[in-house]
Amino acid sequence: MSAIELRDLDEARRFIQQGLWLHRAISPPPAGNLRTYLEWALEIASSGEPLPPVGFVADVGVAAFGMDRGEKRARGEASNFAGLPSILARTYEDHVLGKIYADWTFERACDALKNYAPGRERARGLAFLIGKFRRRARFDGVLLSPSIIRAMLDAPPEETLKKGLESLNADGLMPILQSCYAGMVEASRRTAEILTESDVRALENRSALADPSQELAHEQIMEASNVLRRRIPEHKVKPLATRQEVPTRVLDEDTYPVGGFASISNRGSIESLLHSQLAYMEPKTRPDLFDIKYLRDELYYYSRDENQFLRRRRSFVFICYPDLSQARFQDPDIADRELRYQRIILLTGLIHAAVQRLVQWLSQDALQFEFVFPHEEGAFPLRLEYELLEMLFREQIENKTVALHPSHDHLPGAPRAQINEIVRPGEENKLNRTCSENQAIELCRERSKRSLCHCLTMSMQDHPLAIDDTVVTRLMLNAASPTLAHAAVTDPEVMEEWHEALERLLQICV
């Protein structure tokens, strides 16, 4: 993979103009879509990434947003316009476009991109997708000045297409374009999937629109989480003998009847009465036969299976202390090559892996995960980690499985909350503003009234907590390996590996 720098402005213009005629999804390229294609190319060039041929960028964008639906394509006319050798054009369609259409990661990425706002957001998301595909497949691109594309945006699209066609007819196809297409064919043949799981999740969680530093952190967290999950058993681990479960009161809304009507009985409620029993009612005679059978318990009712399913409520409260900002460094002597990340990245990956495993193993329970960030008034040292958790658990936050405290509206420096927040219940507003250790303890006590509550404190130094009816575990990052202390244990245990810490934590939680 290499980046070819075009310093000659005329040569760079011909690269763009001829590349537009290599568009294969809709051929010849429609003048009405030309501005959109150039905006996609401008987003890639402006970010400093090597620009693939614009025809390829247009093909990917058209496939991603379904812009070719209802378009008729004249294959013979397209081959004359393209300028590519016929064999190279066919192999490009088979191995590059064919892989794009059939790849499951591209399909998920398309579904995510369609939720982006039209215009700059979609252009940035598509630039992210193409950049990740180019790096993963390792094919060439061109570095050129973005001002060339901006000038073409101001020119009439018909004129730009006319110049490109005249250049193809007069000078022939540029060797750079032919080598780029040949390289894309070879690269696609040896590439298994277009995107990785972390790339797809970045598009789904909209972290593809974040700053490059946050994007890199999100990618590293996902990689660390995948590595840790791969190193622990897929099946549910055996619970720790000393995990100290706290029994909670079973509420009526936690029980659900199982099964349907199993038989017919002579006892039951009026709602389950057989309709045929109404034939015993007599309009004039009182008491009638229906009344007599009712008093003798001779009426028939549908009988439901008496089994009940108990859905247990479980709450997990993660308290992230401000001193975790000191863990934003990488230990120099990490032997494990797959986990050579900063401590805070490894911690976030461990928590993400733990949440994913608990959701998988405890699918029969009603789960609630809450992250609390205690901080002083006017300061929020873990804002970056807060934003990363918002990206990692965007779907779970939307379906109320995961909650962050304080809420985004109550962060220091955040704009004032909208007026419609006033209509929320007072208790919810109170919890949304949770920002101190005492308030975090009160949150655990509130959750323990209706669920089995487990609290995990995460910090650089030990922060012992005693909370009624709550199981408290402490995780410290004061060494290269994490340190765990469960319940009232005064001598914390240093775990040798990060996946061992994850497995021990899951044994406590399940």
XYZ file of C-alpha atoms in Angstrom:
510
model
C 0.000 0.000 0.000
C 1.400 3.377 -1.029
C 0.222 6.965 -1.441
C 1.083 8.664 -4.730
C 1.428 12.429 -4.406
C 0.276 14.486 -7.395
C 1.929 17.914 -7.276
C 1.026 18.854 -10.862
C -2.389 20.566 -10.718
C -3.301 19.628 -14.286
C -2.481 15.994 -13.649
C -4.531 16.037 -10.433
C -7.511 17.538 -12.303
C -7.292 14.828 -14.969
C -7.179 12.197 -12.207
C -10.501 13.488 -10.847
C -12.154 14.132 -14.220
C -11.205 10.791 -15.755
C -12.013 8.966 -12.522
C -15.618 10.168 -12.728
C -16.031 8.272 -16.025
C -14.876 5.041 -14.343
C -18.070 5.017 -12.267
C -19.575 1.550 -12.910
C -22.705 1.474 -10.710
C -24.470 4.156 -12.814
C -22.951 4.640 -16.227
C -22.558 7.118 -17.810
C -22.238 9.203 -14.622
C -25.318 11.448 -14.174
C -24.574 15.155 -13.964
C -27.136 15.517 -11.167
C -25.072 13.282 -8.836
C -21.722 14.839 -9.691
C -21.710 17.345 -6.826
C -22.453 14.580 -4.316
C -19.574 12.454 -5.648
C -17.163 15.377 -5.424
C -18.257 16.160 -1.862
C -17.472 12.568 -0.871
C -14.042 12.810 -2.498
C -13.416 16.208 -0.862
C -14.131 14.786 2.592
C -11.505 12.067 2.055
C -8.898 14.435 0.611
C -9.481 17.056 3.337
C -8.851 14.531 6.095
C -5.331 13.877 4.759
C -6.146 10.333 3.674
C -5.029 9.053 0.247
C -7.900 9.394 -2.230
C -8.843 6.286 -4.239
C -10.165 6.840 -7.790
C -13.321 8.950 -7.659
C -15.206 6.325 -9.672
C -14.587 3.809 -6.877
C -15.691 6.347 -4.252
C -18.895 6.911 -6.253
C -19.501 3.158 -6.585
C -19.212 2.628 -2.822
C -21.403 5.637 -2.018
C -24.107 4.651 -4.506
C -24.186 1.114 -3.086
C -24.207 2.375 0.516
C -27.123 4.783 0.059
C -29.059 2.809 -2.581
C -28.817 5.584 -5.176
C -28.816 3.151 -8.096
C -32.350 1.886 -7.544
C -34.431 2.338 -10.670
C -31.398 3.341 -12.758
C -30.941 1.622 -16.110
C -27.426 0.816 -17.159
C -26.326 0.449 -20.773
C -23.456 -2.015 -20.535
C -22.088 -1.527 -24.024
C -22.148 2.245 -23.733
C -20.584 2.078 -20.285
C -17.601 0.073 -21.520
C -16.902 2.624 -24.237
C -17.032 5.502 -21.788
C -14.980 3.840 -19.060
C -11.597 3.644 -20.751
C -10.564 0.650 -18.644
C -9.343 -2.509 -20.397
C -12.290 -4.873 -20.733
C -10.668 -7.630 -18.626
C -9.774 -5.190 -15.832
C -13.295 -3.710 -15.894
C -14.882 -7.157 -15.516
C -12.530 -8.252 -12.740
C -13.162 -4.964 -10.929
C -16.908 -5.587 -11.022
C -16.545 -9.223 -9.967
C -13.934 -8.985 -7.226
C -14.342 -5.431 -5.877
C -17.976 -4.485 -6.411
C -19.072 -8.103 -5.978
C -17.321 -8.310 -2.608
C -18.894 -5.014 -1.527
C -22.409 -6.156 -2.399
C -22.028 -9.549 -0.686
C -20.091 -8.555 2.450
C -22.119 -8.652 5.697
C -20.018 -5.944 7.358
C -20.770 -3.590 4.457
C -24.484 -4.330 4.817
C -24.423 -3.399 8.512
C -22.380 -0.304 7.713
C -24.977 0.755 5.115
C -27.776 0.399 7.661
C -25.821 2.630 10.044
C -24.990 5.241 7.387
C -28.629 5.603 6.376
C -29.357 6.960 9.873
C -26.884 9.810 9.350
C -28.137 13.245 8.341
C -27.835 13.935 4.584
C -24.899 16.151 3.671
C -21.710 16.461 5.697
C -22.557 13.690 8.178
C -23.065 11.084 5.465
C -19.956 12.265 3.655
C -17.859 11.870 6.820
C -19.340 8.439 7.512
C -18.636 7.279 3.954
C -15.078 8.663 4.134
C -14.585 6.651 7.349
C -15.865 3.467 5.647
C -13.672 3.885 2.555
C -10.614 4.763 4.651
C -11.009 1.628 6.797
C -11.547 -0.536 3.713
C -8.443 0.925 2.040
C -6.259 0.299 5.107
C -7.613 -3.204 5.633
C -7.262 -4.244 1.974
C -4.054 -2.191 1.532
C -4.609 -0.661 -1.906
C -3.134 2.575 -3.260
C -4.487 6.097 -3.176
C -3.484 9.579 -4.305
C -2.565 12.649 -2.254
C -3.690 15.883 -3.892
C -4.762 19.380 -2.942
C -8.425 19.596 -1.812
C -8.657 23.012 -3.505
C -8.832 21.218 -6.884
C -12.037 19.442 -5.855
C -13.470 22.661 -4.377
C -12.926 24.420 -7.712
C -14.791 21.616 -9.500
C -17.715 22.035 -7.102
C -18.106 25.616 -8.300
C -17.917 24.668 -11.997
C -20.934 23.355 -13.958
C -21.075 19.528 -13.719
C -21.597 19.138 -17.457
C -18.340 20.997 -18.120
C -16.395 18.760 -15.695
C -17.754 15.601 -17.331
C -17.033 16.969 -20.808
C -13.388 17.700 -19.941
C -12.963 14.209 -18.508
C -14.363 12.559 -21.632
C -12.209 14.733 -23.905
C -9.140 13.801 -21.864
C -9.925 10.097 -22.184
C -10.413 10.349 -25.940
C -7.355 12.522 -26.552
C -4.743 11.218 -24.100
C -6.130 7.841 -23.041
C -6.527 6.528 -19.511
C -3.933 7.750 -16.998
C -1.508 4.975 -15.949
C -2.094 5.918 -12.295
C -5.798 5.144 -12.599
C -5.184 1.804 -14.284
C -2.631 0.775 -11.644
C -5.027 1.832 -8.845
C -7.826 -0.323 -10.239
C -5.508 -3.268 -10.768
C -4.276 -2.875 -7.182
C -7.849 -2.768 -5.835
C -8.665 -6.026 -7.634
C -5.630 -7.807 -6.178
C -6.235 -6.370 -2.703
C -9.895 -7.389 -2.670
C -9.013 -10.948 -3.637
C -6.890 -11.410 -0.520
C -9.208 -9.551 1.892
C -11.686 -11.631 3.868
C -14.040 -8.877 5.068
C -14.238 -5.203 4.221
C -14.532 -3.944 7.807
C -13.810 -5.241 11.288
C -16.367 -5.542 14.070
C -14.974 -2.419 15.750
C -15.315 -0.458 12.480
C -18.955 -1.468 12.116
C -19.714 -0.566 15.727
C -17.973 2.769 15.247
C -20.409 3.546 12.435
C -23.386 2.282 14.408
C -22.400 4.237 17.531
C -21.541 7.326 15.458
C -18.034 7.401 16.902
C -16.891 7.576 13.265
C -17.848 11.259 13.480
C -15.756 11.832 16.607
C -12.278 13.289 16.855
C -9.445 11.021 15.630
C -8.219 10.544 19.226
C -11.639 9.382 20.422
C -12.009 7.203 17.330
C -8.657 5.557 18.051
C -9.572 5.031 21.720
C -12.903 3.458 20.730
C -11.161 1.109 18.310
C -8.590 0.060 20.928
C -11.299 -0.533 23.547
C -13.219 -2.775 21.154
C -10.064 -4.720 20.304
C -9.191 -5.156 23.992
C -12.761 -6.226 24.777
C -12.726 -8.833 21.994
C -9.384 -10.218 23.169
C -10.579 -10.515 26.777
C -13.870 -12.148 25.814
C -12.024 -14.617 23.604
C -9.827 -15.722 26.516
C -12.639 -16.584 28.924
C -15.150 -19.442 28.535
C -18.175 -18.924 26.306
C -20.394 -20.776 28.765
C -21.539 -19.301 32.051
C -18.779 -19.427 34.663
C -19.254 -21.097 38.029
C -20.277 -18.522 40.673
C -17.764 -17.675 43.354
C -18.536 -19.420 46.642
C -18.053 -16.197 48.653
C -19.923 -13.840 46.379
C -22.437 -13.043 49.199
C -25.759 -12.695 47.440
C -28.238 -10.458 49.217
C -31.846 -11.758 49.095
C -34.420 -9.235 47.951
C -38.186 -9.028 48.264
C -40.094 -10.620 45.385
C -42.616 -8.191 43.895
C -45.845 -9.163 42.137
C -44.713 -7.582 38.872
C -41.632 -9.832 38.855
C -43.686 -13.034 38.422
C -45.216 -14.108 35.134
C -47.572 -17.058 34.409
C -46.114 -19.705 32.149
C -48.073 -21.835 29.696
C -51.677 -21.669 28.498
C -54.967 -23.316 29.470
C -54.103 -26.856 30.490
C -57.509 -28.383 31.399
C -61.104 -27.769 32.489
C -61.991 -27.372 36.153
C -65.099 -26.632 38.234
C -63.357 -23.728 39.960
C -62.065 -20.485 38.501
C -62.752 -16.818 37.834
C -65.643 -15.519 35.794
C -63.220 -14.503 33.027
C -62.261 -18.162 32.407
C -65.851 -19.468 32.381
C -66.728 -21.684 29.391
C -69.118 -19.838 27.093
C -71.283 -22.964 26.835
C -72.251 -22.587 30.522
C -74.241 -19.466 29.687
C -76.907 -21.737 28.138
C -78.119 -22.531 31.655
C -79.356 -18.965 32.142
C -83.149 -18.638 32.061
C -84.592 -15.169 31.435
C -87.748 -15.529 33.588
C -87.039 -18.069 36.300
C -84.975 -17.036 39.355
C -83.035 -18.823 40.638
C -82.309 -20.478 37.313
C -80.212 -23.526 36.537
C -77.095 -21.354 36.130
C -77.417 -20.082 39.720
C -77.927 -23.596 41.065
C -74.881 -24.982 39.247
C -72.833 -22.012 40.415
C -73.720 -22.662 44.068
C -72.958 -26.361 43.672
C -69.611 -25.668 41.912
C -70.832 -27.556 38.840
C -69.955 -24.876 36.253
C -66.905 -25.491 34.090
C -63.926 -23.129 33.825
C -60.731 -23.146 31.813
C -57.822 -24.022 34.091
C -54.417 -22.430 33.482
C -51.088 -24.064 34.205
C -50.125 -22.940 37.698
C -46.382 -22.737 37.009
C -44.843 -19.290 37.394
C -41.681 -17.762 36.003
C -39.741 -15.493 38.329
C -37.766 -12.760 36.579
C -35.116 -11.528 38.948
C -34.096 -7.878 38.967
C -30.356 -7.196 39.045
C -28.591 -3.837 39.213
C -24.884 -3.258 38.630
C -23.468 0.100 39.720
C -19.966 1.008 38.499
C -18.363 3.914 40.385
C -15.514 5.539 38.420
C -13.410 7.719 40.712
C -11.701 10.856 39.345
C -8.184 9.555 40.037
C -8.609 7.157 37.062
C -7.409 10.064 34.931
C -3.920 9.107 36.158
C -4.247 5.751 34.331
C -3.944 7.318 30.877
C -0.535 5.800 30.227
C 0.868 2.562 28.854
C 3.108 0.349 30.944
C 6.447 -0.150 29.150
C 6.948 -3.815 30.087
C 3.691 -5.386 28.828
C 4.523 -8.878 27.593
C 1.125 -9.528 26.000
C 1.257 -8.040 22.480
C -2.526 -8.122 22.060
C -3.055 -5.930 25.133
C -0.446 -3.228 24.700
C -2.748 -0.342 25.531
C -3.094 2.284 28.219
C -4.402 1.142 31.579
C -7.596 3.165 31.220
C -8.198 1.571 27.791
C -7.749 -1.913 29.254
C -10.089 -1.078 32.134
C -12.794 0.208 29.788
C -12.376 -2.855 27.559
C -12.707 -5.109 30.625
C -15.933 -3.373 31.705
C -17.346 -3.557 28.165
C -16.539 -7.276 27.975
C -18.116 -7.862 31.414
C -21.350 -6.108 30.428
C -21.550 -8.083 27.175
C -21.039 -11.401 28.970
C -23.564 -10.577 31.721
C -26.184 -9.633 29.141
C -25.511 -12.930 27.363
C -25.519 -15.167 30.454
C -28.268 -13.440 32.486
C -30.726 -12.947 29.651
C -33.559 -14.297 31.847
C -33.083 -11.486 34.398
C -34.062 -7.818 34.276
C -30.639 -6.128 34.128
C -29.704 -2.521 34.784
C -26.131 -1.168 34.452
C -25.354 2.273 35.848
C -22.055 4.176 35.672
C -21.450 6.883 38.270
C -18.699 9.515 37.891
C -18.196 11.292 41.226
C -16.552 14.696 40.768
C -16.218 18.078 42.365
C -18.363 21.013 41.375
C -17.125 22.651 38.168
C -14.590 19.907 37.305
C -15.027 16.656 35.408
C -11.648 14.926 34.851
C -13.148 11.784 33.249
C -15.116 13.563 30.527
C -13.295 11.654 27.749
C -14.094 8.292 29.361
C -17.699 9.415 29.865
C -18.006 10.188 26.140
C -16.414 6.845 25.239
C -18.976 4.992 27.346
C -21.705 6.936 25.555
C -20.329 5.633 22.255
C -19.804 2.066 23.460
C -23.276 1.664 24.977
C -25.338 3.937 22.736
C -27.906 1.212 21.954
C -28.166 0.084 25.585
C -28.570 3.686 26.746
C -31.442 4.152 24.309
C -33.265 1.040 25.551
C -32.627 2.014 29.224
C -30.362 -0.956 29.997
C -27.383 1.328 30.669
C -27.461 4.716 32.390
C -24.728 7.282 33.057
C -24.715 9.520 36.149
C -24.755 12.437 36.026
C -26.770 12.651 32.838
C -25.287 14.508 29.880
C -27.390 17.601 30.617
C -25.905 17.880 34.108
C -22.223 17.635 33.145
C -20.028 20.628 34.044
C -19.963 22.976 31.079
C -22.962 21.328 29.381
C -25.765 23.573 28.133
C -28.744 24.095 30.413
C -31.292 21.295 30.207
C -34.412 21.849 28.176
C -37.594 22.961 29.893
C -39.331 19.639 29.215
C -37.058 18.011 31.803
C -39.134 19.677 34.522
C -42.019 17.324 33.827
C -39.934 14.298 34.815
C -40.462 12.763 38.255
C -38.456 14.423 40.998
C -36.647 11.225 41.956
C -35.400 10.722 38.381
C -34.090 14.292 38.259
C -32.307 13.671 41.534
C -30.609 10.521 40.221
C -29.622 12.259 36.975
C -27.642 14.775 39.020
C -25.734 12.106 40.979
C -22.178 13.452 41.173
C -20.709 12.610 44.618
C -19.692 9.473 46.471
C -22.502 9.863 49.027
C -25.036 10.204 46.226
C -23.599 7.062 44.588
C -24.058 5.187 47.874
C -27.629 6.451 48.089
C -28.193 5.243 44.505
C -27.062 1.731 45.503
C -29.392 1.747 48.502
C -32.264 2.863 46.301
C -31.595 0.078 43.796
C -31.202 -2.583 46.514
C -34.803 -1.998 47.638
C -36.137 -3.643 44.490
C -33.243 -5.653 43.032
C -30.099 -7.589 43.773
C -27.528 -4.794 43.680
C -23.817 -5.212 43.030
C -21.413 -2.271 43.212
C -17.969 -2.145 41.603
C -15.638 0.717 42.527
C -12.817 1.521 40.074
C -9.925 3.739 41.101
C -6.149 3.996 41.352
C -6.210 3.625 45.146
C -8.458 1.510 47.359
C -11.823 3.081 48.278
C -13.586 0.729 50.743
C -17.356 1.231 50.911
C -19.951 -0.280 53.229
C -23.426 -0.139 51.689
C -26.439 -1.871 53.212
C -27.894 -4.744 51.158
C -25.291 -4.228 48.412
C -22.372 -6.442 47.422
C -19.313 -4.198 46.966
C -16.232 -5.160 44.934
C -13.171 -2.936 44.509
C -10.928 -2.834 41.450
C -7.651 -0.891 41.645
C -5.185 0.074 38.910
C -2.215 0.899 41.141
C -0.085 -1.700 39.295
C 0.401 -2.998 35.761
C -2.088 -5.779 36.555
C -5.495 -5.060 38.108
C -6.139 -5.669 41.792
C -9.463 -7.034 43.059
C -10.952 -7.013 46.550
C -14.371 -8.522 47.219
C -16.733 -7.541 50.034
C -14.949 -6.957 53.360
C -11.603 -8.446 52.281
C -8.808 -6.220 53.588
C -5.996 -7.880 51.599
C -6.660 -7.240 47.870
C -5.588 -9.862 45.357
C -3.333 -8.865 42.460
C -4.428 -10.623 39.291
C -1.623 -11.724 36.979
C -3.582 -11.262 33.747
C -6.430 -8.984 32.700
C -8.610 -11.862 31.475
C -8.220 -13.521 34.899
C -9.546 -10.334 36.491
C -12.500 -10.394 34.076
C -13.291 -14.021 34.869
C -13.078 -13.406 38.631
C -15.327 -10.375 38.335
C -17.900 -12.401 36.382
C -17.782 -15.160 38.993
C -18.695 -12.558 41.608
C -21.485 -10.997 39.518
C -23.289 -14.097 38.282
